[in-house]
mmCIF file of C-alpha atoms in Angstrom:
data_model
loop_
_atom_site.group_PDB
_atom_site.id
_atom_site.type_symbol
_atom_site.label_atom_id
_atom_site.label_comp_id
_atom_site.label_asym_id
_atom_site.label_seq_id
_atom_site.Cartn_x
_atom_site.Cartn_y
_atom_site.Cartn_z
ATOM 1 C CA UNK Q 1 31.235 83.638 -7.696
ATOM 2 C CA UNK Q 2 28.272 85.744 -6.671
ATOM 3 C CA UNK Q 3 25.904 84.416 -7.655
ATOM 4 C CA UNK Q 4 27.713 81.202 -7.875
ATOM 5 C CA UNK Q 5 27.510 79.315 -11.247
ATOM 6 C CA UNK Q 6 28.577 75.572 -12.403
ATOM 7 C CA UNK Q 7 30.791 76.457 -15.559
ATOM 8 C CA UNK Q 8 32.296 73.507 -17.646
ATOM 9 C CA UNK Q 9 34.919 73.702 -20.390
ATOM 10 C CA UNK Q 10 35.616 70.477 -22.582
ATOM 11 C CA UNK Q 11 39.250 71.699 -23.897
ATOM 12 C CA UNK Q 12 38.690 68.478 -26.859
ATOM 13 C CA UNK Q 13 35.724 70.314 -27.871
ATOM 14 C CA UNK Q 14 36.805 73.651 -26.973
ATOM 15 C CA UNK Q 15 33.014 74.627 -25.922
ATOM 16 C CA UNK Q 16 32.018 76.071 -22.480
ATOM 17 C CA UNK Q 17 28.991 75.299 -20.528
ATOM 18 C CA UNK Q 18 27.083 77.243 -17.778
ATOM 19 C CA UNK Q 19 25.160 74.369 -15.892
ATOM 20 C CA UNK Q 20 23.388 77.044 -14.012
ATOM 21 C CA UNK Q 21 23.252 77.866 -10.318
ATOM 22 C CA UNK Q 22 23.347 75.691 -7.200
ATOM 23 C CA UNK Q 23 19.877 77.606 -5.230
ATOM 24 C CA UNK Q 24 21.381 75.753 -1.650
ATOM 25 C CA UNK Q 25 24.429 77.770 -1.847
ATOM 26 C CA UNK Q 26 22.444 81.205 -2.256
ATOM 27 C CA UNK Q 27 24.329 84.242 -2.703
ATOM 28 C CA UNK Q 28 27.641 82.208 -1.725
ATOM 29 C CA UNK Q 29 30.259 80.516 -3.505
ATOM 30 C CA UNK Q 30 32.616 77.190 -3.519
ATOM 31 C CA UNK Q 31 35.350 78.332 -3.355
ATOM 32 C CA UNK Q 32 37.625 75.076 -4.345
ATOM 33 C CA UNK Q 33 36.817 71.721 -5.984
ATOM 34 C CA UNK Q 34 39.249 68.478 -5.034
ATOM 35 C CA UNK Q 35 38.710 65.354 -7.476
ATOM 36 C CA UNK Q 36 38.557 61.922 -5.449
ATOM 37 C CA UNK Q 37 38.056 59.522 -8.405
ATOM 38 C CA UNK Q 38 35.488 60.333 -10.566
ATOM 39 C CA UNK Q 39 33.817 62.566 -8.186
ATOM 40 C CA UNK Q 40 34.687 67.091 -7.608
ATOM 41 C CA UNK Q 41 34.181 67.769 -3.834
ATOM 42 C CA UNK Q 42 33.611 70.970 -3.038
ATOM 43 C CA UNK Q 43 32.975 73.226 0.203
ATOM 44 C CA UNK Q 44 30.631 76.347 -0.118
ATOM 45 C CA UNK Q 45 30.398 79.837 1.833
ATOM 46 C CA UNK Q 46 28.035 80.874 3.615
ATOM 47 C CA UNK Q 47 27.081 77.783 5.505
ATOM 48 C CA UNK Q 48 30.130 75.252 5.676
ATOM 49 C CA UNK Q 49 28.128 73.144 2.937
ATOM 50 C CA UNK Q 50 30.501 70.017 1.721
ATOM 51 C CA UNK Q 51 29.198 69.521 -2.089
ATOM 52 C CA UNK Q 52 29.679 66.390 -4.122
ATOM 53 C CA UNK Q 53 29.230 66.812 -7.922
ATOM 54 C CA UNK Q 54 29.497 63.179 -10.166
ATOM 55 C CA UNK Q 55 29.935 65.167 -13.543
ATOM 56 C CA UNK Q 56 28.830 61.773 -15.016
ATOM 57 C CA UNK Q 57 25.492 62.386 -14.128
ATOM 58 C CA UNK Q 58 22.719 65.258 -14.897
ATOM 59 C CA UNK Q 59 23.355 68.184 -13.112
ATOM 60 C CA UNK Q 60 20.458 68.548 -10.776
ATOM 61 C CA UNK Q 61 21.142 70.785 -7.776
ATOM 62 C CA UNK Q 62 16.934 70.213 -7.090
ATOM 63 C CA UNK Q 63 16.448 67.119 -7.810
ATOM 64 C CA UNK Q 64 14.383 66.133 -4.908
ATOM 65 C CA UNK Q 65 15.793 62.840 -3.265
ATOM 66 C CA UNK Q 66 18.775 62.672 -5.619
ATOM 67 C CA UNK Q 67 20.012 66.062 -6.095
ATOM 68 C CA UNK Q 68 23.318 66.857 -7.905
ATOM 69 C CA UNK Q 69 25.603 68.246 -6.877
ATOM 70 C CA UNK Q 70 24.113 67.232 -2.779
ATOM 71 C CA UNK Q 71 25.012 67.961 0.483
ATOM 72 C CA UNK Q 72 27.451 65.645 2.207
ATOM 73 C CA UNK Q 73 28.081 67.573 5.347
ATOM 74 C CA UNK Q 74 27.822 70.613 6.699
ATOM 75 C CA UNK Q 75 30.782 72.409 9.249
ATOM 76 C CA UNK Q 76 28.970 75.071 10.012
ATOM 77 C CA UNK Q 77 30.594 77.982 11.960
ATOM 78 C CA UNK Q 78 33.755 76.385 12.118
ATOM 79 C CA UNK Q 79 34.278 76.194 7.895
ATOM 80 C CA UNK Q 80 31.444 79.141 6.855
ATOM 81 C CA UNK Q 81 34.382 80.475 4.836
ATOM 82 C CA UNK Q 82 36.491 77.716 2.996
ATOM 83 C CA UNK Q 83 39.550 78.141 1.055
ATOM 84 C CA UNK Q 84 40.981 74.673 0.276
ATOM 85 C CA UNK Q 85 40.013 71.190 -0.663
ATOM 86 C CA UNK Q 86 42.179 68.448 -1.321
ATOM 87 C CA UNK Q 87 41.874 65.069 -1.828
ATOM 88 C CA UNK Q 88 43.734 62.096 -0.399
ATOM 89 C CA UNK Q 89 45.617 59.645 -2.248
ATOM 90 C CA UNK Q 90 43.962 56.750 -0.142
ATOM 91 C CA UNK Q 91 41.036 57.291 -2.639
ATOM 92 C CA UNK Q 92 38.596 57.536 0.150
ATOM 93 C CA UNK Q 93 38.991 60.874 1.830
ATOM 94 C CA UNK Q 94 38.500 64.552 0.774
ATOM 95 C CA UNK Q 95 39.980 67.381 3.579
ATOM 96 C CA UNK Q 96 38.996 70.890 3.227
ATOM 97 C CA UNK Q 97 39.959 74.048 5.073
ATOM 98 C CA UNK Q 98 39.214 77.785 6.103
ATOM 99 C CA UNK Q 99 38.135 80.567 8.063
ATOM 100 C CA UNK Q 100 35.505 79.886 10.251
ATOM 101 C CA UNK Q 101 32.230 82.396 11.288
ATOM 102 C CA UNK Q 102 31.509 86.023 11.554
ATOM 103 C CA UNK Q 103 33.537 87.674 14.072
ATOM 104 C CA UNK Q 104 35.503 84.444 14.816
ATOM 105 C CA UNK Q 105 39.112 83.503 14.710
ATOM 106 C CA UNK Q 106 40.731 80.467 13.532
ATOM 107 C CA UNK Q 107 39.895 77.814 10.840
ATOM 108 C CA UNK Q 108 39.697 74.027 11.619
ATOM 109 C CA UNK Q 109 40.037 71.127 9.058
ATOM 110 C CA UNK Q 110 37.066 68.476 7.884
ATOM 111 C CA UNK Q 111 37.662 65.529 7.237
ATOM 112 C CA UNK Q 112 34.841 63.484 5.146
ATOM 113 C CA UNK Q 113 35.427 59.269 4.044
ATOM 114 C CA UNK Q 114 33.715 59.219 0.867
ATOM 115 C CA UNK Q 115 32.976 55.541 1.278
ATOM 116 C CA UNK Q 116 31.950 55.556 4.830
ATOM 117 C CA UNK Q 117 29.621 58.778 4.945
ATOM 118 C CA UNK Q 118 31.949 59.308 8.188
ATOM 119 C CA UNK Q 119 32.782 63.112 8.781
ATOM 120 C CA UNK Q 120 35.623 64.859 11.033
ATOM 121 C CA UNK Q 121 35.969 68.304 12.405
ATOM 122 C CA UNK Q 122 39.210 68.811 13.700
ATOM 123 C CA UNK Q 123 38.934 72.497 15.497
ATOM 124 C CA UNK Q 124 41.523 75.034 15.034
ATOM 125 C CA UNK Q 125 42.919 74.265 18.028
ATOM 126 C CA UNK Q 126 43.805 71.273 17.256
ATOM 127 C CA UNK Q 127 45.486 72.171 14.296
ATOM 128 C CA UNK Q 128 47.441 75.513 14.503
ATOM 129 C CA UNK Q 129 45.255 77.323 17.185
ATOM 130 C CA UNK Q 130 44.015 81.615 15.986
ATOM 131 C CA UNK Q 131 45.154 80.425 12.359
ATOM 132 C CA UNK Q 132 43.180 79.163 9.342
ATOM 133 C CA UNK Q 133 44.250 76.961 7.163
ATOM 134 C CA UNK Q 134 44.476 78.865 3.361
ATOM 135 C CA UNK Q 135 46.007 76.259 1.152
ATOM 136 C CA UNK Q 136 46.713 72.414 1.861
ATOM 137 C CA UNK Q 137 48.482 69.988 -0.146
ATOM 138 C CA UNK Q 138 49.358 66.246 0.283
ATOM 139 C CA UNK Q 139 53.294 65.261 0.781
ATOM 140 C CA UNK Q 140 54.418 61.634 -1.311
ATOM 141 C CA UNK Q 141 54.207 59.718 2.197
ATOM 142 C CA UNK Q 142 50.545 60.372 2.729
ATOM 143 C CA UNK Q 143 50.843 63.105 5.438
ATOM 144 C CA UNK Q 144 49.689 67.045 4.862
ATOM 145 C CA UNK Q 145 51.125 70.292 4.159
ATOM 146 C CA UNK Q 146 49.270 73.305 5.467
ATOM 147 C CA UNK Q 147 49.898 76.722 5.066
ATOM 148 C CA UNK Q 148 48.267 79.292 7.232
ATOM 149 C CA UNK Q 149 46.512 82.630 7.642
ATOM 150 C CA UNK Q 150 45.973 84.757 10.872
ATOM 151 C CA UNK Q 151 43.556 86.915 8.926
ATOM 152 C CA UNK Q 152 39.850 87.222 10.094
ATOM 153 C CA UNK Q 153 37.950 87.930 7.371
ATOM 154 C CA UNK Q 154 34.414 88.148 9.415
ATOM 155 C CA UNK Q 155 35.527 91.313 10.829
ATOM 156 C CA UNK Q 156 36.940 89.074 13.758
ATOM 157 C CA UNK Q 157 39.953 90.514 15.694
ATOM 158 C CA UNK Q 158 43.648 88.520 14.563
ATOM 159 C CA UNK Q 159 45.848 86.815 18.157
ATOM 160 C CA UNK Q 160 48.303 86.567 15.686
ATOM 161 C CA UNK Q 161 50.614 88.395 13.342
ATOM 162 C CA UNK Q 162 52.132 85.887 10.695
ATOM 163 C CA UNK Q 163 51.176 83.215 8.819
ATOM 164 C CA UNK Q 164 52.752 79.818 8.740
ATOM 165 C CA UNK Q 165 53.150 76.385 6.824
ATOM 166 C CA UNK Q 166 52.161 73.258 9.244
ATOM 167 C CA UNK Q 167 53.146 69.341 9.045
ATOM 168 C CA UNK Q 168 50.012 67.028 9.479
ATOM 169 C CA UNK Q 169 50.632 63.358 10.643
ATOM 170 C CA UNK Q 170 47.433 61.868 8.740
ATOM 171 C CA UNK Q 171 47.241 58.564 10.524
ATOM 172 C CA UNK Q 172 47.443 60.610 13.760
ATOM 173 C CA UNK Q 173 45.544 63.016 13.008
ATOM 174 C CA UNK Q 174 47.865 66.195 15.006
ATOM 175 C CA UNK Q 175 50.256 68.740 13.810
ATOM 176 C CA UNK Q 176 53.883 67.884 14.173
ATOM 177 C CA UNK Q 177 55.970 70.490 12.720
ATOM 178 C CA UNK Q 178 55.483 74.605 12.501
ATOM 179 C CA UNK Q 179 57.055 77.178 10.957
ATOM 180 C CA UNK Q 180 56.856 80.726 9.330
ATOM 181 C CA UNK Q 181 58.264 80.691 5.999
ATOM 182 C CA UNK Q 182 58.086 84.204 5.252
ATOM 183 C CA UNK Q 183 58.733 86.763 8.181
ATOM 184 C CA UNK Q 184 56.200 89.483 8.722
ATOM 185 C CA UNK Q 185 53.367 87.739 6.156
ATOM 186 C CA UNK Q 186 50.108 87.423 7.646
ATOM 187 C CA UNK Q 187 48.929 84.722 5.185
ATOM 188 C CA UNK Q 188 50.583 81.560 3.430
ATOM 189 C CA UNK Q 189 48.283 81.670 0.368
ATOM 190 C CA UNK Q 190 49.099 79.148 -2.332
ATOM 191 C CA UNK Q 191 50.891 75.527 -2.080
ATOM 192 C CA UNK Q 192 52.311 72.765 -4.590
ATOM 193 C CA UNK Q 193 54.158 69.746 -3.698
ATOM 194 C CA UNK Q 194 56.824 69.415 -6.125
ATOM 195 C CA UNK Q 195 58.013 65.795 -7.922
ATOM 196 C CA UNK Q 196 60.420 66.239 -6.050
ATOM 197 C CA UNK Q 197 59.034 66.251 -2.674
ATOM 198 C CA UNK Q 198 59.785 69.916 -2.091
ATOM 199 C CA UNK Q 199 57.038 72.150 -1.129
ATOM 200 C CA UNK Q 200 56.300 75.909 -3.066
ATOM 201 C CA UNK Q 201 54.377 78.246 -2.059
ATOM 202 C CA UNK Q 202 53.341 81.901 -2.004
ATOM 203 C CA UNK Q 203 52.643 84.266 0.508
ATOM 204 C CA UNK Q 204 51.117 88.223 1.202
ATOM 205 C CA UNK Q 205 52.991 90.498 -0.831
ATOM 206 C CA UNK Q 206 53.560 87.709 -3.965
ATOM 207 C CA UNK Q 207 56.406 86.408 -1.811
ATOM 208 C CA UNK Q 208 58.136 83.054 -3.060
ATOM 209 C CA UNK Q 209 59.591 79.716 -0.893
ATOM 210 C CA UNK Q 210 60.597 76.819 -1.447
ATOM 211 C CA UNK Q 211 60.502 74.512 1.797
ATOM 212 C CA UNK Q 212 62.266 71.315 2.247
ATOM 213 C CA UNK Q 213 59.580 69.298 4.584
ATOM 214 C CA UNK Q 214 62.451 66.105 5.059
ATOM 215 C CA UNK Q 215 64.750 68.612 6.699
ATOM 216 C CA UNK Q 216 62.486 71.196 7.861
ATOM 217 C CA UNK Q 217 63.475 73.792 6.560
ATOM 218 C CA UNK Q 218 63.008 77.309 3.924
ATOM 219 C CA UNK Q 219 65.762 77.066 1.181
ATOM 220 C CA UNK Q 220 64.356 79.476 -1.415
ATOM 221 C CA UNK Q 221 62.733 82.262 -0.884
ATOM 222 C CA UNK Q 222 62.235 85.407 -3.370
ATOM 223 C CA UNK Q 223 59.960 88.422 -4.491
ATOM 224 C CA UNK Q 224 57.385 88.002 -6.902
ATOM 225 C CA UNK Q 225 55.588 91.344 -6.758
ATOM 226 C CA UNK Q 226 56.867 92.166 -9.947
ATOM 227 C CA UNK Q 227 54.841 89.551 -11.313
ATOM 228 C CA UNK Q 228 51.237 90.796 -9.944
ATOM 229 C CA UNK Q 229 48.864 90.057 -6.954
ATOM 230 C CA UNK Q 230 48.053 87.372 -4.993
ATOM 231 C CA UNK Q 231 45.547 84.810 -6.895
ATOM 232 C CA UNK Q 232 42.982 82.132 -5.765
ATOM 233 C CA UNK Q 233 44.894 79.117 -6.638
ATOM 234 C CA UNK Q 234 48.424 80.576 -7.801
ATOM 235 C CA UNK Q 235 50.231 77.121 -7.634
ATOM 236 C CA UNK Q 236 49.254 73.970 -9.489
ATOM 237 C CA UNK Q 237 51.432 70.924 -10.919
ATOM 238 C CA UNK Q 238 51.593 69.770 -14.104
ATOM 239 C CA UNK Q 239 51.832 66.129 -15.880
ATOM 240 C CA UNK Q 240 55.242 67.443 -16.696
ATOM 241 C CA UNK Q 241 56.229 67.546 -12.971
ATOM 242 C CA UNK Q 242 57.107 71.500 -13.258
ATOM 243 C CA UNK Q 243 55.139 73.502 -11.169
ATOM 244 C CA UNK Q 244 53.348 76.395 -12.423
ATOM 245 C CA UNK Q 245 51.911 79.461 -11.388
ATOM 246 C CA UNK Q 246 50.000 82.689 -11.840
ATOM 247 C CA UNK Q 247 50.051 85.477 -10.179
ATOM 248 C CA UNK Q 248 47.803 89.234 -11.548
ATOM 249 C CA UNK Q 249 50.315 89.415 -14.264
ATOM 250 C CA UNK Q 250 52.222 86.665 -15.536
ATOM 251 C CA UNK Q 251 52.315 83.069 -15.950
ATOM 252 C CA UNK Q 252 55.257 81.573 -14.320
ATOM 253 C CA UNK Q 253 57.254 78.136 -13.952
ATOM 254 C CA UNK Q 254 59.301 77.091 -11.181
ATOM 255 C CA UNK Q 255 62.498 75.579 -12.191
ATOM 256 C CA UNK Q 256 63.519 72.345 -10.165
ATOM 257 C CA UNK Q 257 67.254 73.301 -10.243
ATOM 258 C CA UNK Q 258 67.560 76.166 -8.239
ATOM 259 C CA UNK Q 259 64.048 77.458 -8.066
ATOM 260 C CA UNK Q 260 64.658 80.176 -10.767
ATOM 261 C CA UNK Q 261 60.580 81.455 -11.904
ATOM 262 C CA UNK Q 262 60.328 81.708 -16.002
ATOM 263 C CA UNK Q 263 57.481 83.819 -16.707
ATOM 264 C CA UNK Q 264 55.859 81.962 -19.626
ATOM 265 C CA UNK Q 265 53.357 84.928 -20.602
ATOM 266 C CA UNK Q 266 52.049 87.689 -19.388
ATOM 267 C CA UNK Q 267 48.489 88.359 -20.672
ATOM 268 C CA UNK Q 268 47.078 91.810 -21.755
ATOM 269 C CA UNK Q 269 44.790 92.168 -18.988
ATOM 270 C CA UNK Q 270 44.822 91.016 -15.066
ATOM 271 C CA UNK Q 271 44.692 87.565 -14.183
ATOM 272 C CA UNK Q 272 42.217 87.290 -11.357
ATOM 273 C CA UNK Q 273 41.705 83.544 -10.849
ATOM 274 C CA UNK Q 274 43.574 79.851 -11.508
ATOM 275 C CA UNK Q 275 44.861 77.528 -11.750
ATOM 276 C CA UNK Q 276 44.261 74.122 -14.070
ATOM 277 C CA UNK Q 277 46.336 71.923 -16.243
ATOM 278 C CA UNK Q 278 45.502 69.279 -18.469
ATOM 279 C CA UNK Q 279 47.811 68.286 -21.867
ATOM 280 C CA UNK Q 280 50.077 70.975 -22.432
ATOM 281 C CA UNK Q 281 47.955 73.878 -21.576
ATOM 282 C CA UNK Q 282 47.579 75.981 -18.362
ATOM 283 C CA UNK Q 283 43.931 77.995 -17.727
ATOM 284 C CA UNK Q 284 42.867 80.552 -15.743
ATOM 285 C CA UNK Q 285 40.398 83.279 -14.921
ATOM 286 C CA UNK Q 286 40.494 86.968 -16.074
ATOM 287 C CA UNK Q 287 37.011 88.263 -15.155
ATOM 288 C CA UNK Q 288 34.555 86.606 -16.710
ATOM 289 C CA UNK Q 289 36.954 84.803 -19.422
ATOM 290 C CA UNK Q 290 38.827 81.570 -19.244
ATOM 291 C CA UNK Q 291 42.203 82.059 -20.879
ATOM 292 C CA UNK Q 292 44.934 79.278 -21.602
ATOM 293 C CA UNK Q 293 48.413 79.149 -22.586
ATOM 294 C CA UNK Q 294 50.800 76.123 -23.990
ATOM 295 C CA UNK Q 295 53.170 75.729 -21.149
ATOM 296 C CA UNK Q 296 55.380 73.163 -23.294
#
């Protein structure tokens, strides 16, 4: 993270591989990859920096006119600190999300066409004004799911005192549904969308939901401090259509029935980073390891 590294794991092979460090990105770090085809996009702190990395290819940060990863856009002050990245099912576009400048309130969204070179900035207020958006997820008819955070991280001062979960019309490009899924919870931290169209998330304090987005509404909700601390990304789904989680101390699944979390392991020491899936096996970060676990 600091200094940030390139780190690939082949789980056929079972080998890891530091590619080394990306010299644009300084004493910063990306702080979430989204893959749009065969491409990882990822933003960066400190400067906003939009990467795209073709993993097919040599990596190369300095490669002169054909560096990779490379630049593809940079929102500066508005995304210094991102949080999210997620890519569109349309195949073309990549959004990301977070908290923007030093001293500054609010987060906006960017919005880059892969195809096109084109590049958005939607501002915070035009999304969920004094909030920044934490985690973002794409519902089965196209449109986001946002989930909020009135923190200011830059040593900015908060308007606001609770985090919420947004509705994004994509094709319109606004906001058209708010709400604050867990009372008194300054941040909405993690999202998954569900197979079944339901959304999860977590919030401060390792707090559970469930949120219905066809009829607006919370019908779960639950304590997971037992479990551990909040972690950068808790939520991810699986080929299985379960979601999964982590939070400092266990490995969870969410139960489609009626929500119910299974803790699937609880590792010897903290977790401190996730989330990935591929086969049957769930990764994440403790320190400087990568740990796994079968999750069927």
């Amino acid at each position: 993270s600091h200094p940030m590294h390139l780190v690939r794991y082949d789980p056929v092979a079972r080998e890891i591989a530091d590619l080394g460090a990306i010299k644009a990105i300084g004493g910063g770090n990306m702080c979430a990859f989204a893959a749009q085809g065969s491409v990882l996009v990822g933003p960066a702190y400190p400067y906003g920096d939009v990467f795209l990395f073709d993993p097919v290819r040599p990596f190369a940060p300095e490669a002169g006119a054909a560096p990779n990863p490379r630049v593809l856009v940079r929102f500066e002050k508005h995304l210094t600190r991102p949080r999210t990245c997620v890519a569109h099912p349309d195949g073309r576009h990549v959004i990301v999300g977070g908290f923007m400048d030093y001293g500054l309130v609010g987060g906006g969204l960017g919005v880059i066409n892969l195809q096109t070179g084109v590049t958005e900035l939607l501002t915070h207020d035009r999304v969920v004004p004094a909030h920044s958006t934490h985690a973002l997820r794409v519902l089965p008819d196209g449109n986001l799911v946002g989930g909020t955070s009135v923190l200011a991280p830059g040593g900015g001062h908060p308007a606001e005192a609770e985090g919420g979960i947004y509705l994004f019309d994509w094709a319109a490009r606004r906001v058209v549904f708010r709400a604050v899924p867990v009372p008194g919870a300054a941040e909405v931290f993690s999202l998954e969308v569900g197979a079944n169209g339901l959304v999860y998330g977590l919030a401060t304090g390792s707090q559970f939901f469930v949120f219905d987005p066809a009829r607006r509404i919370v019908i779960h909700r639950e304590d997971l401090s037992r479990l551990g601390d909040l972690v950068r990304h808790a939520l991810g789904r699986g080929p299985d259509g379960h979601v999964y989680g982590v939070l400092g101390r266990a490995v969870f699944r969410v139960e489609p029935g009626d929500h119910r979390v299974t803790v699937l392991a609880t590792p010897a020491g903290p977790i401190t980073a996730g989330l990935a899936i591929t086969g049957d096996r769930l990764y994440f970060g403790a320190q400087a390891h990568l740990w796994s676990c079968r999750v069927r």
